GROMACS .gro file of C-alpha atoms in nm:
model
  203
    1UNK     CA    1   0.635  -3.567   1.849
    2UNK     CA    2   0.281  -3.585   1.714
    3UNK     CA    3   0.106  -3.279   1.577
    4UNK     CA    4  -0.143  -3.092   1.788
    5UNK     CA    5  -0.493  -3.052   1.637
    6UNK     CA    6  -0.414  -2.687   1.557
    7UNK     CA    7  -0.084  -2.775   1.389
    8UNK     CA    8  -0.255  -3.044   1.181
    9UNK     CA    9  -0.531  -2.802   1.080
   10UNK     CA   10  -0.272  -2.537   0.987
   11UNK     CA   11  -0.080  -2.788   0.771
   12UNK     CA   12  -0.396  -2.908   0.597
   13UNK     CA   13  -0.507  -2.548   0.540
   14UNK     CA   14  -0.176  -2.472   0.370
   15UNK     CA   15  -0.211  -2.780   0.147
   16UNK     CA   16  -0.573  -2.698   0.060
   17UNK     CA   17  -0.480  -2.341  -0.035
   18UNK     CA   18  -0.209  -2.474  -0.265
   19UNK     CA   19  -0.456  -2.722  -0.415
   20UNK     CA   20  -0.712  -2.446  -0.480
   21UNK     CA   21  -0.449  -2.231  -0.652
   22UNK     CA   22  -0.321  -2.525  -0.859
   23UNK     CA   23  -0.668  -2.622  -0.983
   24UNK     CA   24  -0.744  -2.262  -1.074
   25UNK     CA   25  -0.416  -2.246  -1.270
   26UNK     CA   26  -0.495  -2.573  -1.451
   27UNK     CA   27  -0.842  -2.439  -1.534
   28UNK     CA   28  -0.681  -2.123  -1.677
   29UNK     CA   29  -0.425  -2.332  -1.873
   30UNK     CA   30  -0.136  -2.184  -1.678
   31UNK     CA   31  -0.027  -2.506  -1.508
   32UNK     CA   32   0.031  -2.827  -1.703
   33UNK     CA   33   0.252  -3.033  -1.471
   34UNK     CA   34  -0.019  -3.174  -1.246
   35UNK     CA   35   0.194  -3.428  -1.056
   36UNK     CA   36   0.199  -3.218  -0.736
   37UNK     CA   37  -0.173  -3.147  -0.768
   38UNK     CA   38  -0.254  -3.518  -0.784
   39UNK     CA   39  -0.021  -3.580  -0.488
   40UNK     CA   40  -0.200  -3.313  -0.280
   41UNK     CA   41  -0.537  -3.478  -0.348
   42UNK     CA   42  -0.397  -3.810  -0.222
   43UNK     CA   43  -0.221  -3.658   0.081
   44UNK     CA   44  -0.537  -3.473   0.185
   45UNK     CA   45  -0.741  -3.793   0.153
   46UNK     CA   46  -0.997  -3.640  -0.084
   47UNK     CA   47  -1.180  -3.944  -0.215
   48UNK     CA   48  -1.543  -3.849  -0.278
   49UNK     CA   49  -1.698  -3.851  -0.626
   50UNK     CA   50  -1.595  -3.494  -0.717
   51UNK     CA   51  -1.231  -3.554  -0.631
   52UNK     CA   52  -1.225  -3.890  -0.809
   53UNK     CA   53  -1.346  -3.713  -1.123
   54UNK     CA   54  -1.087  -3.437  -1.072
   55UNK     CA   55  -0.808  -3.695  -1.037
   56UNK     CA   56  -0.923  -3.865  -1.359
   57UNK     CA   57  -0.938  -3.529  -1.540
   58UNK     CA   58  -0.588  -3.434  -1.422
   59UNK     CA   59  -0.454  -3.774  -1.529
   60UNK     CA   60  -0.609  -3.726  -1.874
   61UNK     CA   61  -0.455  -3.378  -1.902
   62UNK     CA   62  -0.113  -3.513  -1.804
   63UNK     CA   63  -0.123  -3.758  -2.098
   64UNK     CA   64  -0.195  -3.490  -2.361
   65UNK     CA   65   0.175  -3.407  -2.395
   66UNK     CA   66   0.292  -3.770  -2.388
   67UNK     CA   67   0.055  -3.862  -2.672
   68UNK     CA   68   0.160  -3.568  -2.890
   69UNK     CA   69   0.382  -3.644  -3.196
   70UNK     CA   70   0.635  -3.376  -3.090
   71UNK     CA   71   0.681  -3.522  -2.740
   72UNK     CA   72   0.993  -3.733  -2.821
   73UNK     CA   73   1.170  -3.424  -2.962
   74UNK     CA   74   1.065  -3.205  -2.667
   75UNK     CA   75   1.189  -3.471  -2.424
   76UNK     CA   76   1.527  -3.496  -2.602
   77UNK     CA   77   1.575  -3.118  -2.600
   78UNK     CA   78   1.481  -3.105  -2.231
   79UNK     CA   79   1.737  -3.376  -2.147
   80UNK     CA   80   2.000  -3.197  -2.358
   81UNK     CA   81   1.927  -2.873  -2.169
   82UNK     CA   82   1.977  -3.051  -1.836
   83UNK     CA   83   2.313  -3.192  -1.949
   84UNK     CA   84   2.423  -2.846  -2.063
   85UNK     CA   85   2.328  -2.696  -1.727
   86UNK     CA   86   2.525  -2.963  -1.536
   87UNK     CA   87   2.828  -2.916  -1.764
   88UNK     CA   88   2.808  -2.539  -1.718
   89UNK     CA   89   2.795  -2.578  -1.339
   90UNK     CA   90   3.099  -2.810  -1.335
   91UNK     CA   91   3.293  -2.576  -1.568
   92UNK     CA   92   3.217  -2.275  -1.346
   93UNK     CA   93   3.342  -2.469  -1.040
   94UNK     CA   94   3.665  -2.559  -1.223
   95UNK     CA   95   3.721  -2.196  -1.322
   96UNK     CA   96   3.651  -2.084  -0.963
   97UNK     CA   97   3.907  -2.330  -0.824
   98UNK     CA   98   4.167  -2.214  -1.078
   99UNK     CA   99   4.103  -1.851  -0.986
  100UNK     CA  100   4.120  -1.916  -0.611
  101UNK     CA  101   4.446  -2.109  -0.647
  102UNK     CA  102   4.581  -1.845  -0.884
  103UNK     CA  103   4.667  -2.116  -1.138
  104UNK     CA  104   4.639  -2.071  -1.515
  105UNK     CA  105   4.438  -1.749  -1.487
  106UNK     CA  106   4.395  -1.717  -1.863
  107UNK     CA  107   4.258  -2.072  -1.880
  108UNK     CA  108   4.032  -2.002  -1.581
  109UNK     CA  109   3.874  -1.703  -1.757
  110UNK     CA  110   3.831  -1.902  -2.079
  111UNK     CA  111   3.659  -2.186  -1.889
  112UNK     CA  112   3.439  -1.932  -1.708
  113UNK     CA  113   3.342  -1.771  -2.039
  114UNK     CA  114   3.260  -2.110  -2.190
  115UNK     CA  115   3.048  -2.202  -1.886
  116UNK     CA  116   2.848  -1.878  -1.921
  117UNK     CA  117   2.790  -1.938  -2.293
  118UNK     CA  118   2.674  -2.295  -2.226
  119UNK     CA  119   2.450  -2.173  -1.942
  120UNK     CA  120   2.281  -1.929  -2.179
  121UNK     CA  121   2.230  -2.205  -2.437
  122UNK     CA  122   2.079  -2.418  -2.159
  123UNK     CA  123   1.833  -2.141  -2.069
  124UNK     CA  124   1.739  -2.096  -2.435
  125UNK     CA  125   1.670  -2.468  -2.480
  126UNK     CA  126   1.461  -2.467  -2.160
  127UNK     CA  127   1.267  -2.174  -2.302
  128UNK     CA  128   1.212  -2.371  -2.624
  129UNK     CA  129   1.080  -2.664  -2.419
  130UNK     CA  130   0.848  -2.439  -2.218
  131UNK     CA  131   0.708  -2.271  -2.531
  132UNK     CA  132   0.668  -2.608  -2.707
  133UNK     CA  133   0.481  -2.760  -2.412
  134UNK     CA  134   0.254  -2.455  -2.389
  135UNK     CA  135   0.184  -2.478  -2.764
  136UNK     CA  136   0.088  -2.846  -2.736
  137UNK     CA  137  -0.165  -2.769  -2.464
  138UNK     CA  138  -0.303  -2.469  -2.654
  139UNK     CA  139  -0.358  -2.696  -2.954
  140UNK     CA  140  -0.557  -2.922  -2.722
  141UNK     CA  141  -0.728  -2.644  -2.525
  142UNK     CA  142  -1.075  -2.791  -2.579
  143UNK     CA  143  -0.962  -3.107  -2.400
  144UNK     CA  144  -0.887  -2.895  -2.091
  145UNK     CA  145  -1.179  -2.652  -2.124
  146UNK     CA  146  -1.432  -2.936  -2.100
  147UNK     CA  147  -1.322  -2.983  -1.737
  148UNK     CA  148  -1.365  -2.614  -1.646
  149UNK     CA  149  -1.692  -2.656  -1.452
  150UNK     CA  150  -1.557  -2.963  -1.272
  151UNK     CA  151  -1.246  -2.772  -1.162
  152UNK     CA  152  -1.461  -2.478  -1.051
  153UNK     CA  153  -1.675  -2.712  -0.841
  154UNK     CA  154  -1.362  -2.872  -0.693
  155UNK     CA  155  -1.212  -2.532  -0.607
  156UNK     CA  156  -1.532  -2.429  -0.426
  157UNK     CA  157  -1.533  -2.765  -0.245
  158UNK     CA  158  -1.169  -2.711  -0.149
  159UNK     CA  159  -1.246  -2.359  -0.027
  160UNK     CA  160  -1.521  -2.491   0.201
  161UNK     CA  161  -1.278  -2.746   0.348
  162UNK     CA  162  -1.009  -2.477   0.378
  163UNK     CA  163  -1.242  -2.246   0.571
  164UNK     CA  164  -1.312  -2.529   0.817
  165UNK     CA  165  -0.941  -2.606   0.868
  166UNK     CA  166  -0.859  -2.238   0.921
  167UNK     CA  167  -1.122  -2.214   1.195
  168UNK     CA  168  -0.983  -2.528   1.360
  169UNK     CA  169  -0.638  -2.364   1.351
  170UNK     CA  170  -0.775  -2.047   1.511
  171UNK     CA  171  -0.714  -1.839   1.197
  172UNK     CA  172  -0.968  -1.588   1.067
  173UNK     CA  173  -1.055  -1.705   0.711
  174UNK     CA  174  -1.130  -1.349   0.597
  175UNK     CA  175  -0.763  -1.260   0.645
  176UNK     CA  176  -0.645  -1.508   0.381
  177UNK     CA  177  -0.570  -1.377   0.030
  178UNK     CA  178  -0.586  -1.577  -0.290
  179UNK     CA  179  -0.422  -1.483  -0.620
  180UNK     CA  180  -0.625  -1.663  -0.884
  181UNK     CA  181  -0.687  -1.645  -1.259
  182UNK     CA  182  -1.066  -1.675  -1.217
  183UNK     CA  183  -1.288  -1.466  -0.990
  184UNK     CA  184  -1.613  -1.664  -1.023
  185UNK     CA  185  -1.587  -1.875  -0.707
  186UNK     CA  186  -1.892  -1.820  -0.484
  187UNK     CA  187  -1.711  -1.838  -0.144
  188UNK     CA  188  -1.473  -1.557  -0.251
  189UNK     CA  189  -1.502  -1.186  -0.319
  190UNK     CA  190  -1.258  -0.989  -0.534
  191UNK     CA  191  -1.045  -0.728  -0.356
  192UNK     CA  192  -0.845  -0.608  -0.657
  193UNK     CA  193  -0.706  -0.731  -0.988
  194UNK     CA  194  -0.361  -0.710  -1.145
  195UNK     CA  195  -0.384  -0.790  -1.513
  196UNK     CA  196  -0.505  -1.148  -1.538
  197UNK     CA  197  -0.454  -1.211  -1.167
  198UNK     CA  198  -0.744  -1.155  -0.928
  199UNK     CA  199  -0.681  -1.099  -0.557
  200UNK     CA  200  -0.969  -1.252  -0.362
  201UNK     CA  201  -1.071  -1.315  -0.001
  202UNK     CA  202  -1.337  -1.518   0.175
  203UNK     CA  203  -1.675  -1.345   0.197
   0.00000   0.00000   0.00000
């Protein structure tokens, strides 16, 4: 069954809101995995000059980590963490089966304990990866900051498109809340702030 015009507008509005929030997070250096952001730009069919420049900027940002000397080590640790998590999950299933069948209870508890220890190690290695990735981007912050005005312009462009889609969907734009890191977007007015997060609505 094909979408009705309202359903299509509602879907596009949801995607545009996500895109606006993603670009704001990239601008604030809080989001570094831009794969979904690039996908949203393609899905929404945003192809004018501004969005072409945004896509190029996001692609450049995505290569910062890959080009860094520590990337091979970070990648290895990330893969190791994934293997640990899978092993921990399998071990916990084995211990659960042993407990349910009331077989080798002592062994079941030992396996369960081992799985919990490995799970914690997995979380610690993931934390190491997250901190390492963040550090790489902080070291290259100027490379991201130079796109700040472009991302701001793209967010405001996206907000204009979002307002139009909301009206097509029969939704009052002024009822939509945004939680963003920046509060300098002209179509929005700040309602309140929570630390670094600004809660904004359409004017």
